[in-house]
JSON list of C-alpha atoms in Angstrom, two decimals:
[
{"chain": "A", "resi": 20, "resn": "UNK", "atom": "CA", "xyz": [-10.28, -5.54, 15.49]},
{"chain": "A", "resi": 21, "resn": "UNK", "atom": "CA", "xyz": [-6.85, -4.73, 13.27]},
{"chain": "A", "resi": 22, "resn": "UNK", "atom": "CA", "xyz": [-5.01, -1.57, 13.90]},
{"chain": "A", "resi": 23, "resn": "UNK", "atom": "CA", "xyz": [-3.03, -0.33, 10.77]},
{"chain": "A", "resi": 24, "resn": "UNK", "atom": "CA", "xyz": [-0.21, 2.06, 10.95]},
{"chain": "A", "resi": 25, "resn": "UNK", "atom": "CA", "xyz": [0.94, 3.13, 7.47]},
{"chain": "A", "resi": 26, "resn": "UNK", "atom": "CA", "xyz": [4.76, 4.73, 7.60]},
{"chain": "A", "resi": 27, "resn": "UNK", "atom": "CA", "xyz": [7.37, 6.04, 4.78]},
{"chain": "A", "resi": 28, "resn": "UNK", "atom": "CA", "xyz": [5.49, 8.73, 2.87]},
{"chain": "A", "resi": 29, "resn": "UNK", "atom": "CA", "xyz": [7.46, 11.84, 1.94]},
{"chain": "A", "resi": 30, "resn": "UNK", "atom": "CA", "xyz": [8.76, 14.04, -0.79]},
{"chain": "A", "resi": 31, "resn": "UNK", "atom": "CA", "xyz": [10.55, 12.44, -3.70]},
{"chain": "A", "resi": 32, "resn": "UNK", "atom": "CA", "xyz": [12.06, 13.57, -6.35]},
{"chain": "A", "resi": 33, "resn": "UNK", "atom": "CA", "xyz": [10.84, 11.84, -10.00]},
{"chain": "A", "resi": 34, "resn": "UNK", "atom": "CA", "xyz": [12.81, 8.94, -10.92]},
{"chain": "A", "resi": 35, "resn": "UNK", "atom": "CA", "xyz": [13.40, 8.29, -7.42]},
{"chain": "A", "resi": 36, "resn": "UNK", "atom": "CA", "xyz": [11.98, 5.68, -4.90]},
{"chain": "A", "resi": 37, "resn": "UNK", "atom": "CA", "xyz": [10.25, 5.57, -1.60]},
{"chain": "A", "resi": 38, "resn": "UNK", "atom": "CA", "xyz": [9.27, 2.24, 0.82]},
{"chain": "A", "resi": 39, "resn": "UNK", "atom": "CA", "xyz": [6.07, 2.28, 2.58]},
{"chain": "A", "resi": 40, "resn": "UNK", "atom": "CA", "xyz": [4.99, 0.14, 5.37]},
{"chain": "A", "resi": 41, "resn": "UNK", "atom": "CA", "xyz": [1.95, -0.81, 6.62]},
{"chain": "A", "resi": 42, "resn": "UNK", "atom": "CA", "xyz": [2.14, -2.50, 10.16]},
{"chain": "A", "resi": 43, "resn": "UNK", "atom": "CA", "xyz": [-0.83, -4.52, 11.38]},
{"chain": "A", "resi": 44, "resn": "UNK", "atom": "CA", "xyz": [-1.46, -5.03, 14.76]},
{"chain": "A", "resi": 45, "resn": "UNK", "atom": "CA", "xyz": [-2.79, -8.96, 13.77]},
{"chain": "A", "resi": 46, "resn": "UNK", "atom": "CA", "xyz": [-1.21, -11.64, 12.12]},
{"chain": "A", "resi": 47, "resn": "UNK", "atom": "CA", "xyz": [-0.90, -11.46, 8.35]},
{"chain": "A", "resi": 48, "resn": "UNK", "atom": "CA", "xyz": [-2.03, -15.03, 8.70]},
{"chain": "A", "resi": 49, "resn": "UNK", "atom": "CA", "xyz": [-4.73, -14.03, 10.17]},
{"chain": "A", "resi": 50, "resn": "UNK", "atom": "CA", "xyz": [-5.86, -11.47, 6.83]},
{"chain": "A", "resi": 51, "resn": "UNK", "atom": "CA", "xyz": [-7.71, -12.72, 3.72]},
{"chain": "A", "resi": 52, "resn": "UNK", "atom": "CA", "xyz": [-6.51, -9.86, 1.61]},
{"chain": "A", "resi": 53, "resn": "UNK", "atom": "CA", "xyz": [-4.10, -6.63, 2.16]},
{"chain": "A", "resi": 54, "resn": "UNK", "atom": "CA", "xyz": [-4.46, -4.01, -0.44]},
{"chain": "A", "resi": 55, "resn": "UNK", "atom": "CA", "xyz": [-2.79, -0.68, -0.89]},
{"chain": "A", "resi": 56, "resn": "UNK", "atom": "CA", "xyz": [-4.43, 2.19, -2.65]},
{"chain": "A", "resi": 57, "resn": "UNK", "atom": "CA", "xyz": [-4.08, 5.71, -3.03]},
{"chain": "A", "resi": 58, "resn": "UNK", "atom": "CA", "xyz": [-5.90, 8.90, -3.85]},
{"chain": "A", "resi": 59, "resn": "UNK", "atom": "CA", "xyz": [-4.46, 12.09, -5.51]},
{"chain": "A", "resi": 60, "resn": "UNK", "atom": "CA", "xyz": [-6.38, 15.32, -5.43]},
{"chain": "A", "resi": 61, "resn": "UNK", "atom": "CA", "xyz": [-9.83, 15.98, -7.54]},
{"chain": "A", "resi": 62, "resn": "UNK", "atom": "CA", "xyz": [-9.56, 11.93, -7.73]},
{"chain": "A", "resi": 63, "resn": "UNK", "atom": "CA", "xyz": [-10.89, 8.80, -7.13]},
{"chain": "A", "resi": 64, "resn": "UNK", "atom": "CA", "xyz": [-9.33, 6.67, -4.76]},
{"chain": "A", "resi": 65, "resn": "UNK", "atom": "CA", "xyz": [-7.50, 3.91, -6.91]},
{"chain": "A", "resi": 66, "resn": "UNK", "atom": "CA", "xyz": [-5.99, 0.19, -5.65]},
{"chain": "A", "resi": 67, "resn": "UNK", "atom": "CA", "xyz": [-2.49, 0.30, -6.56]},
{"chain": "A", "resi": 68, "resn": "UNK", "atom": "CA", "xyz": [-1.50, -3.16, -5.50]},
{"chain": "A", "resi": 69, "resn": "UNK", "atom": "CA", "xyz": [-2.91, -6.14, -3.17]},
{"chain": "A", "resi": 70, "resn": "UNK", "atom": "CA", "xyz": [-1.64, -9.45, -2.16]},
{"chain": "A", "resi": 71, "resn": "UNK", "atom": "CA", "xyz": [-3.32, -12.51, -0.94]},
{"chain": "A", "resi": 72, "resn": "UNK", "atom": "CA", "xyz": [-2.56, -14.83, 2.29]},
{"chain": "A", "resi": 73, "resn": "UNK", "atom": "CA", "xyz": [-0.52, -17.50, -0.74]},
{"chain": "A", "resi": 74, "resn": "UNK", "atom": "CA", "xyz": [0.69, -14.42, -1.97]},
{"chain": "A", "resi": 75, "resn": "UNK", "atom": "CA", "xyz": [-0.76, -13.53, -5.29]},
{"chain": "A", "resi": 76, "resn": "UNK", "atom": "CA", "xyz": [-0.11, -10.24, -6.42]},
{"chain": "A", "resi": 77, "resn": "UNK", "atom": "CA", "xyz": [-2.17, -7.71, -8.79]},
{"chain": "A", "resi": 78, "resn": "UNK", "atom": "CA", "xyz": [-1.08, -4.59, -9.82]},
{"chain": "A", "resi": 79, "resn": "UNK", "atom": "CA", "xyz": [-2.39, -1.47, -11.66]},
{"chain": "A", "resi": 80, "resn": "UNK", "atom": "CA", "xyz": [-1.43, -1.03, -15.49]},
{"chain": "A", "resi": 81, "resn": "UNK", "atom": "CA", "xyz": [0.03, 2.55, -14.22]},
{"chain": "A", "resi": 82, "resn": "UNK", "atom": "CA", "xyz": [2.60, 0.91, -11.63]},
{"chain": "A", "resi": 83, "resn": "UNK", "atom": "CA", "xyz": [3.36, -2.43, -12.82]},
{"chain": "A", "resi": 84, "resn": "UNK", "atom": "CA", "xyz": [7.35, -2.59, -13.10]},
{"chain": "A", "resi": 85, "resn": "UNK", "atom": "CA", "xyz": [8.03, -0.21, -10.99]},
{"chain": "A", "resi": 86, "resn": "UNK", "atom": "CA", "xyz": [5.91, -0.62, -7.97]},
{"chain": "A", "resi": 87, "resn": "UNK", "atom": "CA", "xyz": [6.44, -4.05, -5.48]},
{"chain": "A", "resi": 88, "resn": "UNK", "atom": "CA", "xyz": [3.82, -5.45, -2.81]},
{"chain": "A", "resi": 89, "resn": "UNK", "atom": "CA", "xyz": [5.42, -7.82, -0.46]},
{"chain": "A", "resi": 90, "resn": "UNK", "atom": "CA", "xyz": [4.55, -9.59, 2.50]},
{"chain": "A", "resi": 91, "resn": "UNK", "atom": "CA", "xyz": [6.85, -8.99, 5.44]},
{"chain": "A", "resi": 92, "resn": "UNK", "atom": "CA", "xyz": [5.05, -11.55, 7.62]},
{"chain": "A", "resi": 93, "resn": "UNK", "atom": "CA", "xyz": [8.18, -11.57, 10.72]},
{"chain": "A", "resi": 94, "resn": "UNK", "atom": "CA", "xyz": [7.55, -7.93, 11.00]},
{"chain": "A", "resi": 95, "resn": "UNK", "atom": "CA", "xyz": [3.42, -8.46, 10.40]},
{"chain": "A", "resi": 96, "resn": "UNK", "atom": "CA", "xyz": [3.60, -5.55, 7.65]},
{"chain": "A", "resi": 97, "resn": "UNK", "atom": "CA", "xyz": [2.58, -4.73, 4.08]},
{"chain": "A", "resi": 98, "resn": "UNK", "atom": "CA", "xyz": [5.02, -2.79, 2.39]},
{"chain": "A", "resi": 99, "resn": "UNK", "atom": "CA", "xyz": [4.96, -0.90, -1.03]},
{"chain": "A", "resi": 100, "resn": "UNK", "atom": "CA", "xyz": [8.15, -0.68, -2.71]},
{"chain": "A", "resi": 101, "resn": "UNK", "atom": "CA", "xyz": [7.93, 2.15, -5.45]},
{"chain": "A", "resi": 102, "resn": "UNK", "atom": "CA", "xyz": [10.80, 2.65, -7.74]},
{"chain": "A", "resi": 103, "resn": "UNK", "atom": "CA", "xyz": [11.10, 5.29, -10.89]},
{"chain": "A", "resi": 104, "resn": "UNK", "atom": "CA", "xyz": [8.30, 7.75, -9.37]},
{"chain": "A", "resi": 105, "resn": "UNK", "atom": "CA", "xyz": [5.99, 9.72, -11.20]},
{"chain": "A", "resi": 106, "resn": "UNK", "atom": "CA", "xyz": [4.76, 13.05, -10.52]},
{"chain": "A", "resi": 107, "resn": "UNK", "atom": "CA", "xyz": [1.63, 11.33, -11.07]},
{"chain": "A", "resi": 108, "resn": "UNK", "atom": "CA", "xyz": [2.70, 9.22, -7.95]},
{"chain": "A", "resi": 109, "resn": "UNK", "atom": "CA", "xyz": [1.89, 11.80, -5.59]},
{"chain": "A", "resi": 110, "resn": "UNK", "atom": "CA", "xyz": [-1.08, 10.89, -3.36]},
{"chain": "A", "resi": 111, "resn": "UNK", "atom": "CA", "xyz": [-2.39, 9.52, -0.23]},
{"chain": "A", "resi": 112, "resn": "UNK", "atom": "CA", "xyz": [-1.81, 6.27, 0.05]},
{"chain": "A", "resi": 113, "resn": "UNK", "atom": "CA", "xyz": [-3.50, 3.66, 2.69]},
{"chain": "A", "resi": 114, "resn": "UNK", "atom": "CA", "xyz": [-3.97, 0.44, 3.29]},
{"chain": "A", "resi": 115, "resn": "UNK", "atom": "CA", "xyz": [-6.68, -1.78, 3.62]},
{"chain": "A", "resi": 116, "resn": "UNK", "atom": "CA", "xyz": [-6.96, -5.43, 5.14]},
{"chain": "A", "resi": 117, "resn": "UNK", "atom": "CA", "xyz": [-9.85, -7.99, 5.28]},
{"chain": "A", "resi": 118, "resn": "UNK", "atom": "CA", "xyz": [-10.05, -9.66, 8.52]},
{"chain": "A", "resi": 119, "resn": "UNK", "atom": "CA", "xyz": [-12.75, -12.56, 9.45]},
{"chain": "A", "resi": 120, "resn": "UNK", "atom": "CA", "xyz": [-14.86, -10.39, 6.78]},
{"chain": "A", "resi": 121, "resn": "UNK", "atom": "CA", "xyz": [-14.54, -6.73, 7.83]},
{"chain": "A", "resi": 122, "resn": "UNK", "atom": "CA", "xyz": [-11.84, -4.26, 5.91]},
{"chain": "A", "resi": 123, "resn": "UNK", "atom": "CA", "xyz": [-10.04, -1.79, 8.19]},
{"chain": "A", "resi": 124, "resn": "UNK", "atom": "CA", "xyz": [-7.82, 0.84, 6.35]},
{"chain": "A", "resi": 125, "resn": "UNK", "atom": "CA", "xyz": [-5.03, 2.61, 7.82]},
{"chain": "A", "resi": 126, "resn": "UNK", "atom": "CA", "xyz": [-4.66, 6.38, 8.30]},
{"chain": "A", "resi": 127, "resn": "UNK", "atom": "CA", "xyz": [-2.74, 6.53, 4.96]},
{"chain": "A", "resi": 128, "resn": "UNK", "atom": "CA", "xyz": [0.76, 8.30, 4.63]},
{"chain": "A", "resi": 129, "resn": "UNK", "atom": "CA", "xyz": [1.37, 11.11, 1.77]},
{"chain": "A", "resi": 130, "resn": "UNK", "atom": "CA", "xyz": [3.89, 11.05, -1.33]},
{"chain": "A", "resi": 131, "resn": "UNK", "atom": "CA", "xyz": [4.73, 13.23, -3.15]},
{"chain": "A", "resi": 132, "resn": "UNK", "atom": "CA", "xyz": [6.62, 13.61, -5.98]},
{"chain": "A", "resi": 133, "resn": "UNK", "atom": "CA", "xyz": [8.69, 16.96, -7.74]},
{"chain": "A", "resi": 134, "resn": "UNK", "atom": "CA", "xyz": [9.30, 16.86, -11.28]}
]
């Protein structure tokens, strides 16, 4: 079992940034695939960004250039770097790992964002 603590959420103001973190409680080694996504209001939740164990990374049209996924694999987390926020940003945002072929998702950590 993989516990995931998502941290960093907050309020922003547009154009500014925000780090989040997701810290799992296994092995990044250990993950087939780590995914963040998010969900705003009235929405659909929406994968903003994922990375693989080799470390291919897909982003959506709406965040690529100003959103980063990295592996932090010393500190076994997944963290989000968004840059140039949107009010459109705002959301819950979570993350989601596959491990030996089960997902577990975090509790998710809220941004927002003030025009």
């Amino acid at each position: 079992q993989v516990q995931l603590v998502e941290s960093g959420g907050g309020l922003v103001q547009a154009g500014g940034s925000r780090r989040l973190s997701c810290k799992s409680s296994v092995s990044l080694f250990s993950l087939s695939a780590m995914n963040w996504y998010r969900q705003a209001p009235g929405k659909q939740r929406e994968l903003v960004a994922r990375v693989t164990t080799g470390g291919t990374t897909d982003y959506a049209d709406s965040v690529k250039g100003r959103i980063t996924i990295t592996r932090e694999n010393v500190k076994n987390s997944v963290d989000l770097q968004m840059n140039s926020l949107k009010p459109e940003d705002t959301a819950d945002y979570s993350c989601d790992v596959v491990f030996v072929g089960q997902n577990y998702w975090g509790q998710g950590t809220q941004v927002t964002v003030s025009s």
